[in-house]
Coordinates of C-alpha atoms in Angstrom, one line a residue:
X140 CA 246.2 148.1 121.8
X141 CA 247.2 144.5 122.8
X142 CA 249.5 144.4 125.8
X143 CA 252.7 142.3 125.8
X144 CA 254.1 140.0 128.4
X145 CA 257.2 137.9 129.0
X146 CA 256.6 134.3 128.4
X147 CA 255.9 131.7 125.8
X148 CA 255.9 133.5 122.4
X149 CA 253.4 131.0 121.0
X150 CA 250.7 132.3 123.3
X151 CA 248.4 135.1 122.0
X152 CA 248.7 138.7 123.1
X153 CA 245.9 139.8 125.4
X154 CA 243.9 142.9 124.5
X155 CA 243.6 145.7 127.0
X156 CA 239.8 145.0 127.5
X157 CA 239.9 141.2 127.0
X158 CA 238.9 138.8 129.8
X159 CA 241.2 136.1 131.0
X160 CA 238.7 133.5 129.9
X161 CA 238.8 134.9 126.4
X162 CA 242.6 134.8 126.3
X163 CA 242.6 131.2 127.5
X164 CA 240.0 130.2 125.0
X165 CA 242.1 131.7 122.2
X166 CA 245.2 129.8 123.4
X167 CA 243.1 126.6 123.5
X168 CA 242.0 127.1 119.8
X169 CA 245.6 127.9 118.8
X170 CA 246.9 124.8 120.5
X171 CA 244.4 122.6 118.7
X172 CA 243.7 120.6 121.8
X173 CA 240.4 118.8 122.0
X174 CA 240.3 118.6 125.8
X175 CA 239.4 121.7 127.6
X176 CA 240.7 120.3 130.9
X177 CA 244.2 119.9 129.3
X178 CA 244.3 123.5 128.4
X179 CA 243.1 124.5 131.9
X180 CA 245.8 122.4 133.5
X181 CA 248.5 124.0 131.3
X182 CA 247.4 127.7 131.8
X183 CA 245.9 127.7 135.2
X184 CA 247.0 124.5 136.9
X185 CA 243.5 123.1 137.4
X186 CA 241.2 120.9 135.3
X187 CA 238.1 122.9 136.0
X188 CA 239.4 126.4 135.1
X189 CA 237.1 126.6 132.1
X190 CA 234.1 126.9 134.4
X191 CA 235.5 130.0 136.2
X192 CA 235.0 132.4 133.3
X193 CA 234.4 135.4 135.7
X194 CA 237.4 135.1 138.1
X195 CA 239.9 132.2 137.7
X196 CA 240.9 130.8 141.1
X197 CA 244.5 129.8 140.1
X198 CA 245.4 133.3 138.9
X199 CA 249.1 133.1 140.0
X200 CA 249.7 130.1 137.6
X201 CA 249.0 132.2 134.5
X202 CA 251.9 132.8 132.2
X203 CA 250.8 136.4 132.1
X204 CA 251.8 136.7 135.8
X205 CA 255.0 134.8 135.8
X206 CA 257.4 136.5 138.2
X207 CA 254.7 139.2 138.9
X208 CA 254.0 140.9 142.2
X209 CA 250.7 141.7 144.0
X210 CA 250.3 145.0 142.1
X211 CA 250.6 143.2 138.8
X212 CA 248.0 140.7 139.9
X213 CA 245.6 143.5 141.0
X214 CA 246.0 145.2 137.6
X215 CA 245.2 142.0 135.8
X216 CA 242.1 141.5 137.9
X217 CA 241.0 145.0 137.3
X218 CA 241.4 145.0 133.6
X219 CA 240.7 141.4 132.6
X220 CA 238.0 140.1 135.0
X221 CA 234.7 141.2 136.5
X222 CA 236.7 142.5 139.4
X223 CA 237.0 145.7 137.5
X224 CA 233.4 146.4 138.6
X225 CA 233.8 145.5 142.3
X226 CA 237.4 146.6 143.2
X227 CA 236.8 150.3 142.9
X228 CA 234.2 150.1 145.7
X229 CA 236.9 148.7 148.1
X230 CA 239.4 150.8 149.9
X231 CA 243.0 150.8 148.5
X232 CA 244.2 148.7 151.4
X233 CA 241.5 146.1 150.8
X234 CA 242.5 146.1 147.1
X235 CA 246.1 145.5 148.0
X236 CA 245.1 142.6 150.2
X237 CA 243.2 141.0 147.3
X238 CA 246.3 141.3 145.1
X239 CA 248.5 139.8 147.8
X240 CA 246.2 136.8 148.4
X241 CA 245.7 136.2 144.7
X242 CA 249.4 136.0 144.0
X243 CA 250.2 134.0 147.1
X244 CA 247.5 131.4 146.5
X245 CA 247.1 130.7 150.2
X246 CA 243.4 131.3 150.3
X247 CA 240.5 131.6 147.8
X248 CA 238.4 133.9 150.0
X249 CA 239.7 136.9 148.0
X250 CA 237.5 135.8 145.1
X251 CA 234.3 136.3 147.1
X252 CA 235.6 139.7 148.4
X253 CA 236.3 140.8 144.8
X254 CA 233.1 139.6 143.1
X255 CA 230.4 140.9 145.4
X256 CA 228.8 137.4 145.7
X257 CA 227.8 135.7 148.9
X258 CA 225.2 133.2 150.1
X259 CA 222.8 136.1 151.0
X260 CA 223.6 138.1 147.9
X261 CA 223.7 135.7 145.0
X262 CA 224.6 137.2 141.6
X263 CA 225.4 135.5 138.3
X264 CA 227.8 136.7 135.7
X265 CA 226.8 135.2 132.4
X266 CA 229.0 135.5 129.3
X267 CA 227.8 138.5 127.2
X268 CA 228.9 139.9 123.9
X269 CA 228.0 142.4 121.2
X270 CA 227.6 140.9 117.7
X271 CA 228.9 144.2 116.2
X272 CA 232.0 144.2 118.5
X273 CA 232.6 140.6 117.6
X274 CA 232.4 141.4 113.8
X275 CA 234.7 144.4 114.2
X276 CA 237.2 142.4 116.4
X277 CA 237.4 139.7 113.8
X278 CA 237.9 142.1 110.9
X279 CA 240.5 144.1 112.7
X280 CA 242.4 141.5 114.7
X281 CA 241.5 138.2 113.2
X282 CA 239.5 137.0 116.2
X283 CA 236.5 137.9 118.3
X284 CA 237.0 138.0 122.1
X285 CA 235.0 138.6 125.3
X286 CA 235.2 142.3 126.4
X287 CA 235.6 142.9 130.1
X288 CA 233.1 145.8 130.2
X289 CA 230.4 143.6 128.7
X290 CA 230.6 141.1 131.6
X291 CA 229.7 143.6 134.4
X292 CA 226.4 142.7 136.1
X293 CA 224.7 146.0 135.2
X294 CA 225.8 146.1 131.6
X295 CA 223.2 144.8 129.2
X296 CA 223.7 147.0 126.2
X297 CA 227.0 147.7 124.4
X298 CA 228.5 151.0 125.6
X299 CA 230.0 151.6 122.2
X300 CA 227.2 150.5 119.8
X301 CA 224.2 151.0 122.0
X302 CA 222.6 147.6 121.0
X303 CA 221.4 144.9 123.4
X304 CA 224.0 142.4 124.4
X305 CA 223.6 138.7 123.6
X306 CA 224.0 136.4 126.7
X307 CA 224.8 132.8 127.3
X308 CA 223.4 132.1 130.8
X309 CA 224.5 128.4 131.0
X310 CA 228.0 127.8 132.3
X311 CA 230.1 126.1 129.6
X312 CA 232.6 123.3 130.1
X313 CA 234.5 124.4 127.0
X314 CA 236.8 127.3 126.1
X315 CA 234.6 129.3 123.7
X316 CA 234.8 132.7 121.9
X317 CA 231.8 134.9 121.1
X318 CA 229.7 133.4 118.2
X319 CA 228.4 135.8 115.6
X320 CA 224.9 134.5 115.7
X321 CA 223.5 132.5 118.6
X322 CA 221.0 133.1 121.4
X323 CA 218.6 135.9 121.3
X324 CA 219.3 139.4 122.5
X325 CA 217.7 140.9 125.6
X326 CA 214.5 142.6 124.3
X327 CA 214.0 145.9 126.1
X328 CA 211.6 148.8 125.5
X329 CA 212.8 152.2 124.3
X330 CA 212.5 153.6 127.9
X331 CA 214.5 150.7 129.3
X332 CA 217.2 151.1 126.7
X333 CA 217.8 154.6 127.9
X334 CA 218.3 153.4 131.4
X335 CA 220.4 150.4 130.3
X336 CA 222.7 152.8 128.4
X337 CA 223.2 154.8 131.6
X338 CA 224.0 151.7 133.5
X339 CA 226.5 150.5 130.9
X340 CA 228.2 154.0 130.7
X341 CA 228.7 154.1 134.5
X342 CA 230.3 150.6 134.4
X343 CA 232.8 151.8 131.8
X344 CA 233.9 154.7 134.0
X345 CA 234.8 152.5 136.9
X346 CA 238.3 151.8 135.4
X347 CA 239.0 155.6 135.9
X348 CA 238.4 155.4 139.7
X349 CA 241.0 154.1 142.0
X350 CA 238.7 153.9 145.0
X351 CA 235.1 155.1 145.2
X352 CA 234.3 157.3 148.2
X353 CA 230.8 156.1 149.1
X354 CA 230.3 159.0 151.5
X355 CA 230.6 161.4 148.5
X356 CA 228.1 159.3 146.5
X357 CA 225.7 159.3 149.4
X358 CA 225.8 163.1 149.9
X359 CA 225.4 163.7 146.2
X360 CA 222.5 161.2 145.9
X361 CA 220.6 162.8 148.8
X362 CA 220.9 166.3 147.4
X363 CA 219.8 165.0 144.0
X364 CA 216.8 163.3 145.4
X365 CA 216.0 166.5 147.3
X366 CA 216.1 168.6 144.1
X367 CA 213.9 166.1 142.3
X368 CA 211.3 166.4 145.0
X369 CA 211.6 162.8 146.1
X370 CA 212.6 163.6 149.7
X371 CA 212.4 166.8 151.7
X372 CA 214.8 166.0 154.5
X373 CA 217.8 163.6 155.2
X374 CA 216.5 162.6 158.6
X375 CA 212.7 162.5 158.2
X376 CA 212.0 160.3 155.3
X377 CA 209.3 157.6 155.1
X378 CA 211.1 154.6 153.8
X379 CA 208.0 152.9 152.3
X380 CA 207.3 156.1 150.3
X381 CA 210.9 156.1 148.9
X382 CA 210.6 152.4 148.0
X383 CA 207.3 153.0 146.3
X384 CA 208.9 155.8 144.2
X385 CA 211.6 153.3 143.1
X386 CA 209.0 150.7 142.1
X387 CA 207.5 153.2 139.6
X388 CA 210.8 153.6 137.7
X389 CA 212.2 151.8 134.7
X390 CA 215.2 150.6 136.9
X391 CA 212.8 148.5 139.0
X392 CA 211.2 146.9 135.9
X393 CA 214.7 146.1 134.6
X394 CA 215.6 144.4 137.9
X395 CA 212.4 142.4 137.8
X396 CA 213.1 141.1 134.4
X397 CA 214.5 137.6 135.0
X398 CA 216.8 137.7 132.1
X399 CA 218.9 140.5 133.6
X400 CA 219.6 138.5 136.7
X401 CA 219.0 141.4 139.1
X402 CA 215.8 140.1 140.7
X403 CA 217.1 140.5 144.3
X404 CA 217.4 144.3 143.8
X405 CA 213.9 144.7 142.3
X406 CA 212.0 145.3 145.6
X407 CA 213.9 148.5 146.4
X408 CA 214.0 147.7 150.1
X409 CA 217.8 148.1 150.1
X410 CA 217.6 151.8 149.3
X411 CA 217.3 153.0 153.0
X412 CA 220.3 150.8 153.9
X413 CA 222.4 152.4 151.1
X414 CA 221.5 156.0 152.0
X415 CA 221.5 155.9 155.8
X416 CA 223.8 153.0 156.8
X417 CA 227.4 152.2 156.4
X418 CA 226.9 148.4 156.1
X419 CA 225.6 146.0 153.5
X420 CA 226.5 148.3 150.7
X421 CA 226.8 146.6 147.3
X422 CA 228.3 148.0 144.1
X423 CA 225.3 147.0 142.1
X424 CA 223.0 148.9 144.5
X425 CA 225.0 152.1 144.0
X426 CA 224.9 151.8 140.2
X427 CA 221.2 151.1 140.1
X428 CA 220.4 153.9 142.5
X429 CA 222.6 156.3 140.5
X430 CA 220.6 155.4 137.3
X431 CA 217.3 156.6 139.0
X432 CA 218.5 160.2 139.5
X433 CA 216.8 161.6 136.4
X434 CA 219.8 162.1 134.1
X435 CA 219.4 163.8 130.7
X436 CA 222.0 161.5 129.1
X437 CA 224.4 158.6 129.9
X438 CA 227.4 160.9 129.6
X439 CA 226.0 163.3 132.2
X440 CA 225.3 160.4 134.6
X441 CA 228.9 159.0 134.2
X442 CA 230.5 162.4 134.6
X443 CA 228.5 163.2 137.7
X444 CA 229.4 159.7 139.1
X445 CA 233.1 160.4 138.6
X446 CA 232.9 163.7 140.3
X447 CA 230.9 162.5 143.3
X448 CA 233.0 159.3 143.8
X449 CA 236.2 161.3 143.9
X450 CA 235.0 163.6 146.7
X451 CA 236.2 162.3 150.1
X452 CA 233.9 163.4 152.8
X453 CA 234.6 163.1 156.6
X454 CA 233.7 159.6 157.7
X455 CA 231.8 158.8 160.9
X456 CA 231.5 155.4 162.4
X457 CA 228.4 153.2 162.1
X458 CA 225.5 155.4 161.0
X459 CA 225.2 158.9 159.7
X460 CA 224.2 161.7 162.2
X461 CA 220.5 161.6 163.0
X462 CA 220.0 165.3 162.1
X463 CA 222.4 165.6 159.3
X464 CA 221.8 168.7 157.1
X465 CA 221.7 168.5 153.4
X466 CA 223.2 171.9 152.9
X467 CA 221.9 174.6 150.5
X468 CA 219.4 173.0 148.1
X469 CA 216.6 174.2 145.9
X470 CA 212.9 173.7 146.7
X471 CA 211.8 174.2 143.1
X472 CA 210.0 171.3 141.5
X473 CA 211.6 169.7 138.3
X474 CA 210.7 171.2 134.9
X475 CA 208.7 168.2 133.9
X476 CA 206.5 168.7 137.0
X477 CA 205.8 172.3 136.0
X478 CA 204.9 171.2 132.5
X479 CA 202.5 168.6 133.9
X480 CA 200.7 171.1 136.2
X481 CA 200.4 173.6 133.3
X482 CA 198.3 171.2 131.3
X483 CA 196.5 169.1 133.9
X484 CA 193.5 170.2 135.9
X485 CA 193.4 167.5 138.6
X486 CA 195.6 165.3 140.8
X487 CA 194.5 162.3 138.7
X488 CA 195.7 163.8 135.4
X489 CA 199.1 164.8 136.9
X490 CA 199.5 161.3 138.4
X491 CA 198.8 159.7 135.1
X492 CA 201.1 162.0 133.1
X493 CA 204.1 161.7 135.4
X494 CA 203.3 158.1 136.4
X495 CA 203.6 158.9 140.1
X496 CA 201.4 158.4 143.2
X497 CA 199.1 161.0 144.9
X498 CA 201.6 161.5 147.7
X499 CA 204.3 162.6 145.2
X500 CA 201.9 165.2 143.8
X501 CA 201.1 166.5 147.3
X502 CA 204.8 166.7 148.2
X503 CA 205.6 168.8 145.1
X504 CA 202.8 171.2 145.9
X505 CA 203.9 171.5 149.5
X506 CA 207.5 171.9 148.6
X507 CA 207.2 174.5 145.9
X508 CA 205.0 177.4 146.9
X509 CA 205.3 179.1 143.5
X510 CA 204.1 176.0 141.8
X511 CA 201.2 175.7 144.2
X512 CA 200.1 179.4 143.7
X513 CA 200.5 179.1 140.0
X514 CA 198.4 176.0 139.6
X515 CA 195.7 177.3 141.9
X516 CA 195.5 180.6 140.0
X517 CA 195.2 178.7 136.7
X518 CA 192.5 176.4 138.0
X519 CA 190.6 179.4 139.4
X520 CA 190.7 181.4 136.2
X521 CA 189.6 178.3 134.2
X522 CA 186.7 177.6 136.5
X523 CA 185.6 181.2 136.5
X524 CA 185.6 181.3 132.7
X525 CA 183.6 178.1 132.5
X526 CA 181.0 179.4 135.0
X527 CA 180.6 182.7 133.2
X528 CA 180.2 181.0 129.8
X529 CA 177.5 178.6 131.1
X530 CA 175.5 181.5 132.6
X531 CA 175.6 183.4 129.4
X532 CA 174.6 180.4 127.4
X533 CA 171.6 179.9 129.6
X534 CA 170.5 183.6 129.1
X535 CA 171.0 183.5 125.4
X536 CA 169.0 180.3 125.1
X537 CA 166.0 181.9 127.0
X538 CA 166.1 185.7 126.9
X539 CA 162.9 185.9 129.2
X540 CA 164.4 183.7 131.9
X541 CA 164.0 185.1 135.4
X542 CA 166.8 185.3 138.0
X543 CA 165.2 182.5 140.0
X544 CA 165.0 180.3 137.0
X545 CA 168.6 181.2 136.1
X546 CA 169.8 180.2 139.6
X547 CA 167.9 177.0 139.3
X548 CA 169.6 176.0 135.9
X549 CA 173.1 177.3 136.8
X550 CA 173.0 176.8 140.6
X551 CA 176.6 175.3 140.8
X552 CA 178.1 178.0 138.6
X553 CA 176.4 180.9 140.4
X554 CA 177.2 179.4 143.8
X555 CA 180.9 179.1 142.9
X556 CA 181.0 182.7 141.6
X557 CA 179.2 183.9 144.8
X558 CA 181.8 182.2 147.0
X559 CA 184.9 183.0 145.0
X560 CA 184.2 186.0 142.8
X561 CA 181.1 187.9 144.3
X562 CA 182.0 191.2 142.6
X563 CA 182.4 189.5 139.2
X564 CA 178.9 187.8 139.7
X565 CA 177.3 191.1 140.6
X566 CA 178.7 192.7 137.5
X567 CA 177.6 189.8 135.4
X568 CA 174.0 189.8 136.6
X569 CA 173.9 193.6 136.3
X570 CA 175.0 193.4 132.7
X571 CA 172.2 191.0 131.8
X572 CA 169.3 192.6 129.8
X573 CA 166.1 193.5 131.8
X574 CA 163.3 191.0 131.6
X575 CA 159.6 191.6 131.4
X576 CA 157.7 194.9 132.0
X577 CA 156.9 196.8 135.1
X578 CA 155.9 194.8 138.2
X579 CA 152.2 194.1 138.5
X580 CA 150.1 195.6 141.2
X581 CA 149.5 193.8 144.4
X582 CA 145.7 193.2 143.8
X583 CA 145.9 192.8 140.0
X584 CA 143.4 190.2 138.7
X585 CA 144.7 187.2 136.9

């Protein structure tokens, strides 16, 4: 439902999930002005407001916030700008500080605090829209508008229609509304679409969180990685192995796609800092890491994120304890790993089926003793059956074959049976039919 405000009745109502840029663009079209700078001056008090489609600098000049306080400004930022993605990862006191600075207009530093952008962590926020949402908005409300959830940096599919969003990467100098047909959508594979749906769903849940407790996210993530077999301890983890695991996932390929604008996160080198440090944490990092935790659906990922982010764990300064315990966890390998070992007969086949490295296969076998025993027993039974079958084929092919000749033709099979199943080999040779007549005398003539 559109929300109301006290002010000029000729201005449009702003929808609950509409960006401020979209509202200003609608007011510009309704006014009929040809100069975007004039509209920016009227609504935001600056000629260049149109370029700030993510977070307007002159927020306090908006008619929407006339006679408003810091809490009102904070609510507008959360619901109608990309700040809705970043603010939940700040403490409540830091969020109040952002609201106070935004409404006072004394400093513009709050924009950097609330957007996650800095010189060392550049991140763009292109205008994005869903053509189905635009059509539905136009049919139901008479105008299409920019949805706030679509503008989040990790959202590239529509959370409601599950279709790739269209993007306008160039900054515009005009007030514009979403066109129904312009620019191509982001093309993603089926596997990437599943991960993109998870990323979009998590972004939509952020408006339900007042303040994310990153300690709870960290503890949940470590336990999840432990259950997945990615790590075996919270204090003895090889960072390069963890990074290599990340590089084999769909999330890494999404980051490396230039059109998504997440290239600085594609290397995975930030993962150790997120899990074992209290500094340099970035909301995008948490969302990307959460999408790697092998979820069955986007709804499950979002629900788990809400639960984990609401758990406040005891905080310690600087870094986590060196010998922190993960708590009670399972050492059982994932179901998909069992399925792979049930149908594969070598490390290479398992690696190819699961798309993992040799070190991951070794870790699963070391961690899960039941899996190791089960796989070895299956391989042993299969090898035994192959050896016995080859020995029998050799005998059937030449009924008069001697034992020496048999061992020459089936040397590898007989040697394996002698080393691993000697009793089974003895019974097999004993069951073979006798060959030739009685032994010739010592001095028989040829």
